[in-house]
Amino acid sequence: MQKMQENAPRVCKNALIKALGAHINGVTVRVFDEIDSTNTEAKRMAADGFRGDALLIAQTQTAGRGRMGRSFYSPAQTGVYFSILHTLNTPLCDAVAITSAASVAVMRAIRTLTGIQTEIKWVNDLYYNEKKICGILTEAVSAGESTHVIVGIGINLDTADFPDELTAIAGSLNANIDASALIAEIYRGITLYLQEPNDREWLADYRAHSMVLGHRVAWTEAGITRIGIAEAIDEDGALLIQNEENSIVRLHTGEISLRPLEDKI
Ligand code: BTN
């Protein structure tokens, strides 16, 4: 088993460019030793007039951001943290499913490179051994006449020491994986989606590897916790939940938690 050189950066730009192959054409690739957040940097680039496609990678982030205003723990050497910036040529509504499609791209890339099958917790968290190993933050920004999407991905490869508040939920892949090859494989998958945003070829995998379908889930609506059974995922990636009044609730975005059957609110 290949051993990582102590303190060596996890992502090597040359290896990444090689792994990207033809997918590199026209793409701006930047690798930062340290940055506040690759999503924030993508926003700065868009505001400064960047148009096109960029792949921004950080060895570590000092202010990594997660969904719902949370922070994302991004230590050096034990994870990958990167953002894809893409200027849309189509209306933003064509990209609504990107957040779900991106989780499938990550799941497939991990499976291809390691054989590990992760599970998707709606909307787009990836779990392995019942711990969250990947989070995705998708943002849309308008700058001048242009609209951009930013897909930020953080994967814990072999992070062992998490801050106390994360130890119960966060885990790592703990596989011998080439970080540059992983990023390239994910980039390929997401690019395929961005080229054909109406193609729902990712949906079957999104449903098949969902860890919430058929389970009792809780979500919050106007400050009130609701409980229901996650019944289906529709064509747009929205979650259909049968609530306690036996009607179907459609969640487009937000957050759910899994609840054991015996659990009371
Ligand atoms: C979440 O789990 O809530 C989403 C986490 C997204 C983290 C990634 S790491 C790369 C990119 N830069 C950020 O600041 N966030 C995303």
Tab-separated table of C-alpha atoms and ligand atoms in Angstrom:
chain	number	residue	atom	x	y	z
A	1	MET	CA	0.000	0.000	0.000
A	2	GLN	CA	1.352	3.379	-1.054
A	3	LYS	CA	2.245	5.547	1.943
A	4	MET	CA	1.649	9.273	1.826
A	5	GLN	CA	4.705	11.424	2.383
A	6	GLU	CA	4.322	13.276	5.669
A	7	ASN	CA	3.136	16.887	5.160
A	8	ALA	CA	2.928	16.389	1.386
A	9	PRO	CA	0.057	18.336	-0.216
A	10	ARG	CA	-2.863	16.014	-0.899
A	11	VAL	CA	-3.581	17.348	-4.385
A	12	CYS	CA	-0.880	17.638	-7.025
A	13	LYS	CA	-1.732	20.056	-9.851
A	14	ASN	CA	0.290	18.157	-12.487
A	15	ALA	CA	-1.341	14.847	-11.583
A	16	LEU	CA	-4.731	16.533	-11.629
A	17	ILE	CA	-4.198	18.028	-15.071
A	18	LYS	CA	-3.029	14.647	-16.355
A	19	ALA	CA	-6.059	12.928	-14.858
A	20	LEU	CA	-8.435	15.505	-16.321
A	21	GLY	CA	-7.113	14.762	-19.834
A	22	ALA	CA	-9.246	16.393	-22.523
A	23	HIS	CA	-11.621	17.727	-19.870
A	24	ILE	CA	-9.030	20.357	-19.015
A	25	ASN	CA	-9.541	22.229	-22.316
A	26	GLY	CA	-10.722	25.759	-21.603
A	27	VAL	CA	-10.886	25.195	-17.845
A	28	THR	CA	-9.057	27.483	-15.419
A	29	VAL	CA	-7.476	25.282	-12.729
A	30	ARG	CA	-6.139	26.843	-9.524
A	31	VAL	CA	-4.684	24.993	-6.550
A	32	PHE	CA	-4.331	26.968	-3.308
A	33	ASP	CA	-2.157	25.850	-0.411
A	34	GLU	CA	-4.582	27.641	1.875
A	35	ILE	CA	-7.641	29.784	1.260
A	36	ASP	CA	-10.689	30.924	3.223
A	37	SER	CA	-13.151	28.970	1.050
A	38	THR	CA	-13.022	27.811	-2.558
A	39	ASN	CA	-16.728	28.700	-2.929
A	40	THR	CA	-16.017	32.225	-1.699
A	41	GLU	CA	-13.074	32.468	-4.106
A	42	ALA	CA	-15.347	31.346	-6.959
A	43	LYS	CA	-17.777	34.129	-6.008
A	44	ARG	CA	-14.938	36.662	-6.021
A	45	MET	CA	-13.862	35.464	-9.489
A	46	ALA	CA	-17.424	35.796	-10.812
A	47	ALA	CA	-17.720	39.292	-9.330
A	48	ASP	CA	-14.371	40.211	-10.947
A	49	GLY	CA	-15.694	39.320	-14.388
A	50	PHE	CA	-14.653	35.680	-14.848
A	51	ARG	CA	-16.761	33.853	-17.435
A	52	GLY	CA	-16.415	30.174	-18.295
A	53	ASP	CA	-15.345	27.151	-16.288
A	54	ALA	CA	-12.975	26.986	-13.355
A	55	LEU	CA	-11.867	24.320	-10.925
A	56	LEU	CA	-10.568	25.702	-7.632
A	57	ILE	CA	-8.890	23.368	-5.175
A	58	ALA	CA	-7.609	24.039	-1.669
A	59	GLN	CA	-5.220	21.896	0.340
A	60	THR	CA	-6.906	23.418	3.391
A	61	GLN	CA	-9.612	26.024	4.027
A	62	THR	CA	-9.639	28.477	6.924
A	63	ALA	CA	-13.329	29.397	6.549
A	64	GLY	CA	-14.890	26.440	4.716
A	65	ARG	CA	-18.642	26.915	4.397
A	66	GLY	CA	-21.424	24.351	4.588
A	67	ARG	CA	-25.174	24.408	3.988
A	68	MET	CA	-27.519	26.262	6.358
A	69	GLY	CA	-24.782	28.770	7.255
A	70	ARG	CA	-22.654	26.112	8.934
A	71	SER	CA	-18.888	25.889	8.669
A	72	PHE	CA	-17.093	22.988	7.002
A	73	TYR	CA	-14.082	21.515	8.761
A	74	SER	CA	-11.259	21.427	6.185
A	75	PRO	CA	-7.938	20.255	7.643
A	76	ALA	CA	-4.839	19.881	5.445
A	77	GLN	CA	-3.782	16.523	3.976
A	78	THR	CA	-6.723	14.447	5.107
A	79	GLY	CA	-9.455	15.665	2.754
A	80	VAL	CA	-10.250	17.295	-0.570
A	81	TYR	CA	-11.989	20.662	-0.847
A	82	PHE	CA	-12.830	22.110	-4.218
A	83	SER	CA	-15.329	24.187	-6.173
A	84	ILE	CA	-16.477	24.069	-9.748
A	85	LEU	CA	-17.456	27.448	-11.188
A	86	HIS	CA	-19.574	27.343	-14.329
A	87	THR	CA	-21.138	30.212	-16.251
A	88	LEU	CA	-24.570	29.144	-17.433
A	89	ASN	CA	-25.634	29.493	-21.054
A	90	THR	CA	-29.118	28.356	-20.153
A	91	PRO	CA	-31.659	29.726	-17.647
A	92	LEU	CA	-30.912	28.915	-14.028
A	93	CYS	CA	-33.951	26.655	-13.731
A	94	ASP	CA	-32.144	24.114	-15.952
A	95	ALA	CA	-29.605	23.662	-13.195
A	96	VAL	CA	-31.974	23.027	-10.284
A	97	ALA	CA	-31.084	19.371	-10.093
A	98	ILE	CA	-27.341	20.038	-10.094
A	99	THR	CA	-27.049	19.575	-6.375
A	100	SER	CA	-28.527	16.060	-6.555
A	101	ALA	CA	-26.649	15.194	-9.755
A	102	ALA	CA	-23.403	16.299	-8.081
A	103	SER	CA	-23.919	13.855	-5.217
A	104	VAL	CA	-24.308	11.044	-7.747
A	105	ALA	CA	-21.112	12.168	-9.514
A	106	VAL	CA	-19.207	11.999	-6.205
A	107	MET	CA	-20.765	8.660	-5.255
A	108	ARG	CA	-19.846	7.145	-8.636
A	109	ALA	CA	-16.291	8.525	-8.568
A	110	ILE	CA	-15.663	7.052	-5.106
A	111	ARG	CA	-17.075	3.710	-6.254
A	112	THR	CA	-14.989	3.688	-9.437
A	113	LEU	CA	-11.743	4.467	-7.618
A	114	THR	CA	-12.189	2.447	-4.430
A	115	GLY	CA	-15.080	0.018	-4.890
A	116	ILE	CA	-16.755	1.631	-1.864
A	117	GLN	CA	-20.505	2.161	-2.168
A	118	THR	CA	-21.554	5.292	-0.270
A	119	GLU	CA	-25.164	6.267	0.423
A	120	ILE	CA	-26.880	9.563	-0.303
A	121	LYS	CA	-28.751	11.354	2.426
A	122	TRP	CA	-31.171	13.724	0.715
A	123	VAL	CA	-30.373	16.295	-0.504
A	124	ASN	CA	-26.718	15.707	-1.158
A	125	ASP	CA	-24.706	14.434	1.802
A	126	LEU	CA	-22.746	11.213	1.308
A	127	TYR	CA	-22.517	8.669	4.108
A	128	TYR	CA	-20.270	5.687	4.662
A	129	ASN	CA	-20.479	3.406	7.693
A	130	GLU	CA	-23.283	5.640	9.013
A	131	LYS	CA	-21.083	8.732	9.104
A	132	LYS	CA	-21.105	11.755	6.806
A	133	ILE	CA	-18.008	11.724	4.641
A	134	CYS	CA	-18.919	14.353	2.030
A	135	GLY	CA	-20.895	17.588	1.908
A	136	ILE	CA	-21.835	19.668	-1.121
A	137	LEU	CA	-22.699	23.357	-1.164
A	138	THR	CA	-24.270	24.604	-4.399
A	139	GLU	CA	-24.651	28.329	-4.881
A	140	ALA	CA	-25.862	30.521	-7.753
A	141	VAL	CA	-24.532	34.011	-8.337
A	142	SER	CA	-25.390	36.731	-10.812
A	143	ALA	CA	-22.668	39.047	-12.022
A	144	GLY	CA	-23.504	41.578	-14.726
A	145	GLU	CA	-25.455	39.772	-17.420
A	146	SER	CA	-24.185	36.366	-16.379
A	147	THR	CA	-25.389	33.723	-13.985
A	148	HIS	CA	-22.968	31.219	-12.532
A	149	VAL	CA	-23.344	28.057	-10.532
A	150	ILE	CA	-20.769	27.090	-7.965
A	151	VAL	CA	-20.614	23.513	-6.761
A	152	GLY	CA	-18.396	23.178	-3.699
A	153	ILE	CA	-17.435	19.695	-2.542
A	154	GLY	CA	-15.653	18.597	0.609
A	155	ILE	CA	-14.703	14.955	1.180
A	156	ASN	CA	-13.089	13.529	4.308
A	157	LEU	CA	-10.577	11.039	2.961
A	158	ASP	CA	-8.818	10.015	6.143
A	159	THR	CA	-9.577	12.708	8.684
A	160	ALA	CA	-9.310	11.045	12.090
A	161	ASP	CA	-9.635	13.902	14.560
A	162	PHE	CA	-12.795	15.930	14.246
A	163	PRO	CA	-13.842	18.772	16.541
A	164	ASP	CA	-16.021	17.507	19.410
A	165	GLU	CA	-19.275	18.725	17.880
A	166	LEU	CA	-18.623	16.638	14.732
A	167	THR	CA	-17.374	13.342	16.151
A	168	ALA	CA	-20.843	11.784	16.343
A	169	ILE	CA	-21.763	12.517	12.727
A	170	ALA	CA	-18.583	12.952	10.669
A	171	GLY	CA	-16.461	10.120	9.316
A	172	SER	CA	-13.914	9.389	6.619
A	173	LEU	CA	-13.585	7.120	3.624
A	174	ASN	CA	-10.338	5.650	4.915
A	175	ALA	CA	-9.449	4.208	1.529
A	176	ASN	CA	-6.174	4.409	-0.304
A	177	ILE	CA	-7.291	6.992	-2.831
A	178	ASP	CA	-5.491	9.359	-5.170
A	179	ALA	CA	-7.039	12.770	-4.411
A	180	SER	CA	-6.169	14.218	-7.834
A	181	ALA	CA	-7.770	11.267	-9.653
A	182	LEU	CA	-10.848	11.591	-7.463
A	183	ILE	CA	-11.307	15.288	-8.228
A	184	ALA	CA	-10.819	14.647	-11.957
A	185	GLU	CA	-13.392	11.836	-11.958
A	186	ILE	CA	-15.945	13.983	-10.110
A	187	TYR	CA	-15.275	16.909	-12.433
A	188	ARG	CA	-15.948	14.668	-15.446
A	189	GLY	CA	-19.266	13.533	-13.980
A	190	ILE	CA	-20.473	17.020	-13.139
A	191	THR	CA	-19.390	18.364	-16.514
A	192	LEU	CA	-21.489	15.694	-18.237
A	193	TYR	CA	-24.493	16.908	-16.264
A	194	LEU	CA	-23.811	20.585	-17.030
A	195	GLN	CA	-23.617	19.782	-20.751
A	196	GLU	CA	-26.991	17.990	-20.678
A	197	PRO	CA	-28.903	19.417	-17.694
A	198	ASN	CA	-32.202	17.918	-18.860
A	199	ASP	CA	-30.806	14.399	-18.988
A	200	ARG	CA	-31.881	12.590	-15.834
A	201	GLU	CA	-29.535	9.608	-16.271
A	202	TRP	CA	-28.248	10.193	-12.697
A	203	LEU	CA	-31.711	9.814	-11.162
A	204	ALA	CA	-31.788	6.004	-11.024
A	205	ASP	CA	-28.560	5.964	-9.004
A	206	TYR	CA	-29.797	8.831	-6.827
A	207	ARG	CA	-32.865	6.782	-5.923
A	208	ALA	CA	-31.112	3.412	-5.696
A	209	HIS	CA	-28.522	4.647	-3.214
A	210	SER	CA	-30.766	6.906	-1.176
A	211	MET	CA	-30.518	6.195	2.549
A	212	VAL	CA	-33.843	7.906	3.269
A	213	LEU	CA	-36.369	6.277	0.913
A	214	GLY	CA	-38.772	4.092	2.882
A	215	HIS	CA	-37.580	5.568	6.196
A	216	ARG	CA	-39.196	7.729	8.820
A	217	VAL	CA	-37.820	11.252	8.551
A	218	ALA	CA	-38.213	14.575	10.322
A	219	TRP	CA	-38.053	18.050	8.838
A	220	THR	CA	-38.822	21.541	10.052
A	221	GLU	CA	-41.507	23.726	8.554
A	222	ALA	CA	-41.980	27.268	9.862
A	223	GLY	CA	-40.204	26.308	13.059
A	224	ILE	CA	-42.307	23.173	13.649
A	225	THR	CA	-40.840	19.659	13.456
A	226	ARG	CA	-42.852	17.330	11.194
A	227	ILE	CA	-42.563	13.577	10.811
A	228	GLY	CA	-43.342	11.378	7.821
A	229	ILE	CA	-42.200	8.503	5.631
A	230	ALA	CA	-39.922	9.345	2.687
A	231	GLU	CA	-41.866	7.744	-0.173
A	232	ALA	CA	-40.212	8.820	-3.413
A	233	ILE	CA	-37.870	11.156	-5.231
A	234	ASP	CA	-39.398	12.919	-8.218
A	235	GLU	CA	-37.853	13.876	-11.575
A	236	ASP	CA	-36.423	17.119	-10.157
A	237	GLY	CA	-34.836	15.412	-7.168
A	238	ALA	CA	-37.528	16.677	-4.767
A	239	LEU	CA	-38.409	14.374	-1.856
A	240	LEU	CA	-42.002	13.198	-1.508
A	241	ILE	CA	-42.953	12.477	2.087
A	242	GLN	CA	-46.170	10.977	3.360
A	243	ASN	CA	-46.977	13.013	6.451
A	244	GLU	CA	-48.952	12.002	9.552
A	245	GLU	CA	-52.183	13.259	7.972
A	246	ASN	CA	-51.584	10.901	5.039
A	247	SER	CA	-50.962	13.654	2.513
A	248	ILE	CA	-47.856	13.991	0.390
A	249	VAL	CA	-45.445	16.812	1.146
A	250	ARG	CA	-42.916	17.794	-1.524
A	251	LEU	CA	-39.573	19.084	-0.265
A	252	HIS	CA	-37.352	20.834	-2.822
A	253	THR	CA	-34.538	21.694	-0.522
A	254	GLY	CA	-33.775	21.909	3.166
A	255	GLU	CA	-32.690	19.261	5.562
A	256	ILE	CA	-34.187	16.092	6.966
A	257	SER	CA	-33.082	13.786	9.739
A	258	LEU	CA	-33.682	10.065	9.962
A	259	ARG	CA	-35.890	9.030	12.879
A	260	PRO	CA	-36.245	5.534	14.312
A	261	LEU	CA	-39.829	4.191	14.224
A	262	GLU	CA	-40.194	4.221	18.020
A	263	ASP	CA	-38.864	7.784	18.284
A	264	LYS	CA	-41.387	10.422	19.366
A	265	ILE	CA	-41.013	14.116	18.496
B	1	BTN	C1	-22.271	20.784	3.859
B	1	BTN	O1	-21.946	19.674	4.267
B	1	BTN	O2	-23.096	21.484	4.474
B	1	BTN	C2	-21.650	21.315	2.600
B	1	BTN	C3	-20.153	21.391	2.717
B	1	BTN	C4	-19.454	21.907	1.478
B	1	BTN	C5	-17.976	22.043	1.707
B	1	BTN	C6	-17.229	22.405	0.473
B	1	BTN	S1	-15.490	22.299	0.714
B	1	BTN	C7	-15.196	23.129	-0.775
B	1	BTN	C8	-16.226	24.220	-0.885
B	1	BTN	N1	-15.777	25.419	-0.209
B	1	BTN	C9	-16.535	25.715	0.845
B	1	BTN	O3	-16.367	26.675	1.610
B	1	BTN	N2	-17.523	24.804	0.966
B	1	BTN	C10	-17.455	23.805	-0.073
